[in-house]
XYZ file of C-alpha atoms in Angstrom:
519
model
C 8.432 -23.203 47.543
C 11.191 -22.252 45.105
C 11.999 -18.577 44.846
C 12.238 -18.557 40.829
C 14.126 -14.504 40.607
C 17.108 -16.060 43.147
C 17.410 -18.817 41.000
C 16.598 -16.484 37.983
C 20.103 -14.310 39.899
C 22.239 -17.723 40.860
C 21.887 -18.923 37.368
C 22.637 -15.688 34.964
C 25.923 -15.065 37.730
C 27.076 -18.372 37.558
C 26.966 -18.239 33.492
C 24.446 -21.359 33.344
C 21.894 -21.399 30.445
C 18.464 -20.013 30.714
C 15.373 -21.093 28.229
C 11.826 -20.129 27.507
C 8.994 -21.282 25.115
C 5.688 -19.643 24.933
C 4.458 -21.100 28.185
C 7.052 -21.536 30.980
C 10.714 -20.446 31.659
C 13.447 -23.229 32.270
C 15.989 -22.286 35.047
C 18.306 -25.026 35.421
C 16.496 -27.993 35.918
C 13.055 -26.198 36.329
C 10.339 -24.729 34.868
C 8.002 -22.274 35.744
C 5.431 -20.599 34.494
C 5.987 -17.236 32.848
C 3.535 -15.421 34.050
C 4.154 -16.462 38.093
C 5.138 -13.623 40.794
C 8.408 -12.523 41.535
C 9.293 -11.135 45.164
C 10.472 -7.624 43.593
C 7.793 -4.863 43.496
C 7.079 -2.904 40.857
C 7.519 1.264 41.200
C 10.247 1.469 43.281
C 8.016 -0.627 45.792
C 4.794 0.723 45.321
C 3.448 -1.491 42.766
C 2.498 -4.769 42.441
C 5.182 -7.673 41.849
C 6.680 -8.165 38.828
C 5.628 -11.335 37.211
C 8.978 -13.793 35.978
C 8.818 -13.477 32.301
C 9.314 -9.600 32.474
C 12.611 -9.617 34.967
C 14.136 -12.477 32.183
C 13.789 -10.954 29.043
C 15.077 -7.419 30.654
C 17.881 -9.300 31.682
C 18.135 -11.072 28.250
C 17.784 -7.965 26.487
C 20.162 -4.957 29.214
C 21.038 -2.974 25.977
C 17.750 -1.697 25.817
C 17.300 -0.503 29.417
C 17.241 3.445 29.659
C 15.013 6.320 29.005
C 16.462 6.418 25.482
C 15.470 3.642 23.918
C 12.194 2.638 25.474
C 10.361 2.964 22.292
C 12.483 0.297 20.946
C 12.163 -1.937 24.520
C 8.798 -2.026 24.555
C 8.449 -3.006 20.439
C 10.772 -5.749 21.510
C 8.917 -6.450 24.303
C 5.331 -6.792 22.639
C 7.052 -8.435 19.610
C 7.992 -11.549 21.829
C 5.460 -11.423 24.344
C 6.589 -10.666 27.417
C 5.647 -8.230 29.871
C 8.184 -5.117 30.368
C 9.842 -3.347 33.246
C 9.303 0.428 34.464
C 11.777 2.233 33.486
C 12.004 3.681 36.976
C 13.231 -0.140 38.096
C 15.388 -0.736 35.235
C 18.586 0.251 36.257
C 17.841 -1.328 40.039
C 16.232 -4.896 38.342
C 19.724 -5.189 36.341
C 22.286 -4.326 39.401
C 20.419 -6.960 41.250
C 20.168 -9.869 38.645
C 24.059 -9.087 37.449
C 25.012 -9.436 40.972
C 26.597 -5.933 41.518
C 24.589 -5.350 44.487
C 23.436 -8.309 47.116
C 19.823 -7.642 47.331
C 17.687 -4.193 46.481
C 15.641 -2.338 48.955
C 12.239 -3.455 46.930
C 12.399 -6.973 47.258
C 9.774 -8.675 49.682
C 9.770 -11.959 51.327
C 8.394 -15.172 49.692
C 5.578 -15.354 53.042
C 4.597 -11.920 52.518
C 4.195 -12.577 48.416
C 1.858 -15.222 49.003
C -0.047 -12.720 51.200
C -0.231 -10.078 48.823
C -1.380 -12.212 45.724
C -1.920 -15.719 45.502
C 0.223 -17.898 43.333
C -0.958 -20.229 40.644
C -1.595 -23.468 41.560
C 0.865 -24.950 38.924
C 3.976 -26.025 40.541
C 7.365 -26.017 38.521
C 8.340 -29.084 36.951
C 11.543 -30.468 36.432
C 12.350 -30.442 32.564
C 12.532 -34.711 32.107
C 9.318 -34.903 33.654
C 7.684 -32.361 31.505
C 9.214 -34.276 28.459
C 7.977 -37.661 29.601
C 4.285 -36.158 29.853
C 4.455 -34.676 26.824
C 5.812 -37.611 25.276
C 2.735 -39.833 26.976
C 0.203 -39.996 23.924
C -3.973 -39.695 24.889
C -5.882 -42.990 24.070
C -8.248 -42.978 20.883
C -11.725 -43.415 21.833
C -13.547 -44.643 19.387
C -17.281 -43.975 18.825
C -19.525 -46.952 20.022
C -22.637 -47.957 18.159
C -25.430 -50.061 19.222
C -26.301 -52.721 15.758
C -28.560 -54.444 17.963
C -30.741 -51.403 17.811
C -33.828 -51.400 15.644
C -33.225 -48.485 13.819
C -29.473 -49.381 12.760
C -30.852 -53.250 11.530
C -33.179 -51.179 9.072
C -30.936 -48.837 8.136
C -28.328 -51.803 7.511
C -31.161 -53.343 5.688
C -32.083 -50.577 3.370
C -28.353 -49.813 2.220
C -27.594 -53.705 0.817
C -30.692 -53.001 -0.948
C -29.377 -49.801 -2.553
C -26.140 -50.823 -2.766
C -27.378 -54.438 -4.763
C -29.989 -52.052 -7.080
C -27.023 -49.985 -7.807
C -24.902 -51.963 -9.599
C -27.106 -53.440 -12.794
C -28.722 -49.752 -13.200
C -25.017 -48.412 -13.694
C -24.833 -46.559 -17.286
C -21.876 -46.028 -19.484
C -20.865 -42.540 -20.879
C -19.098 -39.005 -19.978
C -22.886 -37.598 -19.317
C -24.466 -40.288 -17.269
C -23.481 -41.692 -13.236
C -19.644 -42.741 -12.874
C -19.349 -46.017 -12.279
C -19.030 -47.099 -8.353
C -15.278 -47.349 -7.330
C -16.338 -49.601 -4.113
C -17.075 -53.456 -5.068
C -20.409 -55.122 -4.121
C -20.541 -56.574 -0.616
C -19.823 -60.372 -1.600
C -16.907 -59.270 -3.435
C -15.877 -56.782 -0.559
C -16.461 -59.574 2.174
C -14.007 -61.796 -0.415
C -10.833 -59.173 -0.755
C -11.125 -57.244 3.030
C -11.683 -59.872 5.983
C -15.186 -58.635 7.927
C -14.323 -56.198 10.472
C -16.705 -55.844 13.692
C -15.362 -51.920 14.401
C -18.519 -49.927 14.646
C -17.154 -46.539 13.477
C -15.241 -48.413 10.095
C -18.636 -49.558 9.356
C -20.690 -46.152 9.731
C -17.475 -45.077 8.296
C -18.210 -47.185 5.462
C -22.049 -46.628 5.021
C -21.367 -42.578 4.803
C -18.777 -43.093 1.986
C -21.149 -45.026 -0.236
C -23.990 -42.612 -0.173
C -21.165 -40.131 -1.036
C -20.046 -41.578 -3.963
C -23.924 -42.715 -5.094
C -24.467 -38.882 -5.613
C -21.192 -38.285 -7.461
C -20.895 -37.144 -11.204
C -18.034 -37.859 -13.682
C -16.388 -34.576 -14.175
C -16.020 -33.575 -17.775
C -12.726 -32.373 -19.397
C -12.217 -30.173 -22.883
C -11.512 -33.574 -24.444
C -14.417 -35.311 -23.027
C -16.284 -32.812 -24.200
C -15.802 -32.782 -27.813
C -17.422 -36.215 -27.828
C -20.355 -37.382 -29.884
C -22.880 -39.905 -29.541
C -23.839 -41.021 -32.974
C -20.601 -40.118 -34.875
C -20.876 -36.874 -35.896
C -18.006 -34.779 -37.035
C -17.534 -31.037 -37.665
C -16.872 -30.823 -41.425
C -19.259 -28.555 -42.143
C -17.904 -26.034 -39.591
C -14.361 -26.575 -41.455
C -15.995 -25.156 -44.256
C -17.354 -21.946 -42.990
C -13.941 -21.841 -41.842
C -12.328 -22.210 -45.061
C -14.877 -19.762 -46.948
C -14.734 -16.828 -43.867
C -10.420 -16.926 -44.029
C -10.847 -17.029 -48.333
C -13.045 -13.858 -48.314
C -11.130 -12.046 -45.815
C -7.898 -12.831 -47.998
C -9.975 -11.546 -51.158
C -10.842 -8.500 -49.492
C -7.312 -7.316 -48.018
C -6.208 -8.093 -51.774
C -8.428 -6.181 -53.552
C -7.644 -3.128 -55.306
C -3.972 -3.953 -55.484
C -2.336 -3.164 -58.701
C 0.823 -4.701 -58.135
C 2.390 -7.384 -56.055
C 4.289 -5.331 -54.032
C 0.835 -2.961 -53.294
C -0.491 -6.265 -52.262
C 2.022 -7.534 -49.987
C 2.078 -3.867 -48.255
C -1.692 -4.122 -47.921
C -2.038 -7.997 -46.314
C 0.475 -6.589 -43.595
C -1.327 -3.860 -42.676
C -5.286 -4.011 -41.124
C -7.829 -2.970 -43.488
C -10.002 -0.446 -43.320
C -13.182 -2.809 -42.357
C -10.767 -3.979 -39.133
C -10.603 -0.272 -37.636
C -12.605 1.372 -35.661
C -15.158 3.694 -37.482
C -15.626 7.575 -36.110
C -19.032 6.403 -34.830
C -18.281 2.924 -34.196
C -18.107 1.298 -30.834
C -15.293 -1.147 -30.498
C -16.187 -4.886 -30.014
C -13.497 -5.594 -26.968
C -13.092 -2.500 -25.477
C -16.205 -0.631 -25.950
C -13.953 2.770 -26.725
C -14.667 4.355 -30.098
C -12.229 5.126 -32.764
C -11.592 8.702 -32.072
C -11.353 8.148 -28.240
C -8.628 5.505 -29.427
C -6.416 7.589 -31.766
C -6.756 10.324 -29.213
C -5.046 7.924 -26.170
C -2.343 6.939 -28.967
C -1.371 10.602 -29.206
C -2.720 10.236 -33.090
C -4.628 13.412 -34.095
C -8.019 13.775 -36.274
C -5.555 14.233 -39.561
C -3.803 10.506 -38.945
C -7.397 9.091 -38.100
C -8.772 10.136 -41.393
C -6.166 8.926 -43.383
C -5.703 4.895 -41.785
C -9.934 4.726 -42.377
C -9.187 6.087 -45.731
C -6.583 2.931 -45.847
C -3.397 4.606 -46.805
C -0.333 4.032 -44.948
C 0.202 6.099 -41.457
C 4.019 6.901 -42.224
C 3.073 8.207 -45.678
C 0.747 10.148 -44.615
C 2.503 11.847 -42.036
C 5.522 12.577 -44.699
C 3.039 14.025 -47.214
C 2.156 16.616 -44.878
C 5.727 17.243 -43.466
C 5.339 20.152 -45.337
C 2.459 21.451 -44.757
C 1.690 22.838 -41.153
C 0.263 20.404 -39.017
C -3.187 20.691 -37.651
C -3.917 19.867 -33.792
C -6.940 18.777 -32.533
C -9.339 21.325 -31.761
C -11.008 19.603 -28.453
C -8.209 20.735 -26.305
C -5.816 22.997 -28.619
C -2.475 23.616 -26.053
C -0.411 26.572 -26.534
C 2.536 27.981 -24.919
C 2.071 31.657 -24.052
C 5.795 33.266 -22.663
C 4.625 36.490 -21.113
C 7.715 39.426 -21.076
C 9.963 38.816 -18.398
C 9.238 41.992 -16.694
C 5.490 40.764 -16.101
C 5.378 37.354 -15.574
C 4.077 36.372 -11.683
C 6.249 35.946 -9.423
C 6.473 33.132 -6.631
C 9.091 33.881 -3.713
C 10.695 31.184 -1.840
C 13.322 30.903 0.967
C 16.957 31.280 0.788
C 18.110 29.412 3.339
C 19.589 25.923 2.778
C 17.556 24.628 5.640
C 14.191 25.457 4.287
C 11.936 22.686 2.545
C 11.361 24.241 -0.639
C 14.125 26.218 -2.116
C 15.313 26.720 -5.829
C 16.994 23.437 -5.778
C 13.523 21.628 -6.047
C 10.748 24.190 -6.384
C 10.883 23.311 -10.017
C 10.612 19.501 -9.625
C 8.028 20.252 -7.012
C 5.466 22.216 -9.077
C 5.823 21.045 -12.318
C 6.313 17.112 -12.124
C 4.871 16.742 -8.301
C 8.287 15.766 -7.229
C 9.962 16.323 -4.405
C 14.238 15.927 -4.061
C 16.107 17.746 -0.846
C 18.872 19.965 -1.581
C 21.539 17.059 -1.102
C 19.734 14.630 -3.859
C 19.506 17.699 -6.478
C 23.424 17.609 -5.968
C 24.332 14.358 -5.796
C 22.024 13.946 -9.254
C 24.581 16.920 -10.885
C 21.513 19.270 -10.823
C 22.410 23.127 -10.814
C 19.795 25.661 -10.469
C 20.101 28.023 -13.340
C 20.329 31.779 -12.677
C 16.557 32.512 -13.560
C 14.528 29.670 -12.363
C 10.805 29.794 -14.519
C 7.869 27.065 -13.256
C 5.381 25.973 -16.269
C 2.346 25.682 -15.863
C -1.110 24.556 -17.737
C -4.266 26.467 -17.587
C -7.805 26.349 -19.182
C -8.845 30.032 -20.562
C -12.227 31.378 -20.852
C -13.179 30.166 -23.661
C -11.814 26.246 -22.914
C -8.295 26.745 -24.675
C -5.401 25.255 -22.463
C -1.980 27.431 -22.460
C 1.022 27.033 -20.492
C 2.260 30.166 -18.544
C 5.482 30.687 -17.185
C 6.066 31.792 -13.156
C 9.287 33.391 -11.897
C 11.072 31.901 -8.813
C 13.203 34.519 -7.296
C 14.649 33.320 -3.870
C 16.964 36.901 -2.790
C 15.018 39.787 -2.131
C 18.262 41.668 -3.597
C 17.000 40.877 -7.047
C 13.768 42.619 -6.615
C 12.689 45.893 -7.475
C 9.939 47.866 -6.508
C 7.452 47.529 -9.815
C 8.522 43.643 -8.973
C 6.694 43.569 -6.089
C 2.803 44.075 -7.248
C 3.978 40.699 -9.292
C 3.964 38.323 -6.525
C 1.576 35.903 -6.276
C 2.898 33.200 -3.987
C 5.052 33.147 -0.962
C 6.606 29.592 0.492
C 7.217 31.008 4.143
C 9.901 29.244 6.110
C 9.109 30.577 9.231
C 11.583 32.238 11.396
C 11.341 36.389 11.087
C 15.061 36.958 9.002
C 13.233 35.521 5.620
C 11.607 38.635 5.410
C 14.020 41.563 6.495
C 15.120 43.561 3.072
C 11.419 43.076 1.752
C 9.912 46.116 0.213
C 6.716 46.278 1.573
C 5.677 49.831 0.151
C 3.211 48.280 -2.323
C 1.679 46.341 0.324
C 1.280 49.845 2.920
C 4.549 48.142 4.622
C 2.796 45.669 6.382
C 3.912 41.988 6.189
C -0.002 40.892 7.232
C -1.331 43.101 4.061
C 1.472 40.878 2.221
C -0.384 37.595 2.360
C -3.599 38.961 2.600
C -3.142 40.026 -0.688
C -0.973 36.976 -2.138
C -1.072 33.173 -1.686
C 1.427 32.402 1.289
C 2.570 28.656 1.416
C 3.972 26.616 4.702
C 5.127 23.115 3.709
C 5.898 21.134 6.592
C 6.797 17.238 6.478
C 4.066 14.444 8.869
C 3.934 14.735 12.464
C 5.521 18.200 12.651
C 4.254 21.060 14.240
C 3.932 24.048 11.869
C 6.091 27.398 12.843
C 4.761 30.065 15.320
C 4.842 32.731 12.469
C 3.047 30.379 10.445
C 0.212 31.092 12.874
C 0.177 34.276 12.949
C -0.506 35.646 8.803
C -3.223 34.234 6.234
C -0.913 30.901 5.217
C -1.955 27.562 3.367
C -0.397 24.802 5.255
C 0.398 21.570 3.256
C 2.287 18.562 4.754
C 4.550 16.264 3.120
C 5.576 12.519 3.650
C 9.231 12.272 4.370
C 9.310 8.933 2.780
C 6.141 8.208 0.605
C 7.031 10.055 -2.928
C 4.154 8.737 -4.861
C 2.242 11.489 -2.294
C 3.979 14.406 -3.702
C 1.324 15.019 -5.924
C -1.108 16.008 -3.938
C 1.484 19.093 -2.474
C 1.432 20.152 -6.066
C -2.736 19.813 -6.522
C -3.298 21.801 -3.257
C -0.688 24.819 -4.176
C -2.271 25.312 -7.443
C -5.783 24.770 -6.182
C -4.529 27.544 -3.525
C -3.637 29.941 -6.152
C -7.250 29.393 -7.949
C -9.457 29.678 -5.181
C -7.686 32.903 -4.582
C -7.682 34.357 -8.296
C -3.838 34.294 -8.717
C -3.033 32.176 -11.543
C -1.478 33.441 -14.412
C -4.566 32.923 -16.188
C -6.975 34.709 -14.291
C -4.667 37.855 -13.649
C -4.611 38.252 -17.201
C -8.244 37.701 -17.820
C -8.862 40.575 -15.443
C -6.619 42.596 -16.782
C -8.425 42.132 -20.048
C -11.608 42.845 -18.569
C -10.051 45.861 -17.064
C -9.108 47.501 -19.795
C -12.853 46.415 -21.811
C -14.147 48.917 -18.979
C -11.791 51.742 -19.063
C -12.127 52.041 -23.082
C -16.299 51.155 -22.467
C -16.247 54.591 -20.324
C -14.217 56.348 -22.599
């Protein structure tokens, strides 16, 4: 029996080419089956034997042997389907097969293989011979029928009768039977010489009950056919009258040419959708409409009234314009020395810093440090975050936050003001923090503000993290389009907890309602 890993060694030493397919190996002149036993053990000699396909594509593949890349050996490995090597026997397998050492201590005899596990019972084949047998092409047996049979003389019988009924009954027309593409039987026994092979003539027999049950498929030309000569003039005149009295319509009223002109190319008032009116194609009324065009109730009133939009809207240039009242949005700029505050790290290592806090929670954004420069962004001096919020009573108005990142530039009335904290992790972030207002206590800190730890996928979050009342949100390092839902869930965070803008200021509101109520 042929030892396939010394002829595996003598070849790859001896700089001969080596060949696999998905089912054998070829080593020289022979080939052997991929997945047949090698005499070297696996484990340092513990294991089982390696089988042939894993030893050849380790020594295909000897830049990706070591305990570095075996993430990218074994995806290389399961790509191509082949079995891999421990990386235990890596360095051992390739001394061996390179021929810098004469034989390894985990190698076992060929007589002692075969007594361990036994070997296929495929033998290798030289590479002509497995050509020649692939080459050899299987005989075609072809289905035998018995026509002496009783059944298949009445069966025979029965289909010349169809087949001769068929023809005279045949009717002409897109709407009635095609006519049969297969000529009678004297005519077929006249072009094609007889043929005695039982499976043409079953063949046969099958095809011509398919084709008795076909249907002439109809096109859009063969559609528009009559029978008795009828033609559509009298739908070319409902035609005619419905494109007259639509022309009449969009012309009338007109006092000039010019009015007229301006009027055909604009829709008329009878083509728009009404304030109550459901719209044929879309099913969205009119208002909904205007509203998703960014048109307000003023512009809607005055195309159904059928003057022009631009003329309208320089008519009331002047006069102040009117928003809609569903979801009136103002922009309320508290003074500077109360607006909340949200604190974030200084250091340039930290995920969320100055350079793209703003990007962050106002767009759902997110750009490292190195982007915001490379883009020619410069954080200005006083960094404010907008942000939209419903009121009690279902207004929407846009507050402004304060990002201060130094705890230099606070003061001690600043520090009531915070609302958020983005916590980076180690301890330094928070030395030079006043803690006075909050008894000087970091944990009475967050239990008493929102504190944030953004950490990207498959990262564990920071020790500190662990140890104070902190939201922790993880980021994609690579999906962007998830950025969004960073910027839901710190918002949300702030809600839940009562510290957005708008509900400090509601309760501050509410405060004051009590303290005149007593007095």
């Amino acid at each position: 029996m042929s030892d396939p890993l010394s002829l595996l060694r003598e070849q790859f030493v001896n700089k001969k080419p080596l060949a696999h397919d998905d089912t054998h190996i070829t080593i020289g002149d022979l080939k052997f089956p991929r997945s047949i036993l090698t005499t070297y053990k696996q484990d340092r000699g513990r294991g089982a034997p390696y089988p042939l396909d894993a030893l050849y594509y380790l020594l295909q593949k000897p830049h990706l042997a070591g305990a570095t890349k075996t993430r990218a050996y074994k995806e290389e490995c399961k790509l191509h389907n082949f079995q891999s090597v421990l990386i235990a026997d890596q360095k051992d397998v390739l001394a061996y097969l390179t021929g810098k050492q004469e034989t390894s201590q985990y190698l076992v005899s060929v007589e002692e293989l075969t007594t361990i596990v036994p070997q296929p019972s495929e033998a290798p084949v030289t590479a002509k011979a497995a050509e020649k047998a692939a080459g050899e092409k299987r005989k075609r047996e072809e289905p035998t029928l018995d026509m002496t049979d009783e059944k298949m003389v009445e069966a025979k019988k029965d289909l010349e009768i169809r087949l001769d009924s068929m023809a005279p009954s045949l009717l002409h027309g897109p709407e009635e039977k095609k006519k049969a593409r297969v000529p009678p039987l004297d005519e077929l026994n006249v072009a094609i010489e007889p043929t005695t092979s039982p499976y043409i003539l079953a063949d046969a027999a099958v095809t011509r009950s398919i084709l008795e049950k076909e249907r002439s498929h109809l096109t859009r030309t063969t559609c528009l056919h009559t029978r008795n000569g009828k033609d559509f003039k009298q739908l070319h005149e409902i035609l005619r009258g419905a494109i007259a009295s639509r022309k009449s319509a969009s012309g009338a009223g007109s006092k000039s040419k010019a009015a007229a002109s301006a009027a055909s190319n604009r829709p008329t008032s009878s083509a728009l959708p009404a304030a109550g009116q459901r719209r044929d194609r879309y099913n969205v009324s009119g208002v909904e409409a205007f509203k998703a065009a960014g048109m307000d109730a003023t512009l809607l009133q005055a195309e159904q009234q059928g003057s022009s939009l631009l003329s309208s809207t320089q008519n009331q240039s002047s006069a102040p314009s009117k928003r809609s009242v569903d979801a009136p949005i103002t922009i309320k700029r508290a003074p500077q020395n109360v607006e909340p505050i949200i604190l974030v790290p200084q250091a340039a290592s930290a995920v969320i810093t100055k350079w793209n806090i703003k990007d962050l929670l106002e767009k759902g954004q997110y750009k490292t440090r190195e982007e915001q420069k490379k883009a020619g962004y410069k954080p200005e001096e006083r960094i404010s975050v907008m942000h939209q919020e419903e009121g009690p009573n279902g207004t929407i108005h846009t507050y402004h936050y304060k990002v201060v990142d130094s705890a230099e530039n606070m003061k001690k009335e600043d520090w009531p003001r915070v609302v958020a904290v983005f916590m980076q992790g180690p301890e330094w972030q928070f030395k030079q923090w006043d803690l006075s207002s909050f008894g000087g206590k970091l944990v009475n800190m967050f239990q008493r503000t929102c504190g944030v730890h953004i950490i990207f996928d498959k990262e564990q979050p920071h020790e500190n993290a662990k140890k104070f009342s902190v939201k922790m949100l993880a980021m994609s390092r690579s999906k962007r389009h998830l950025d969004g839902q960073v910027r839901t869930g710190f918002w949300d965070h702030l809600k839940y907890h009562n510290r957005l803008a708008s509900q400090i200021r509601e309760k501050q509101h509410q405060d004051k309602a009590r303290q005149s109520g007593r007095a």
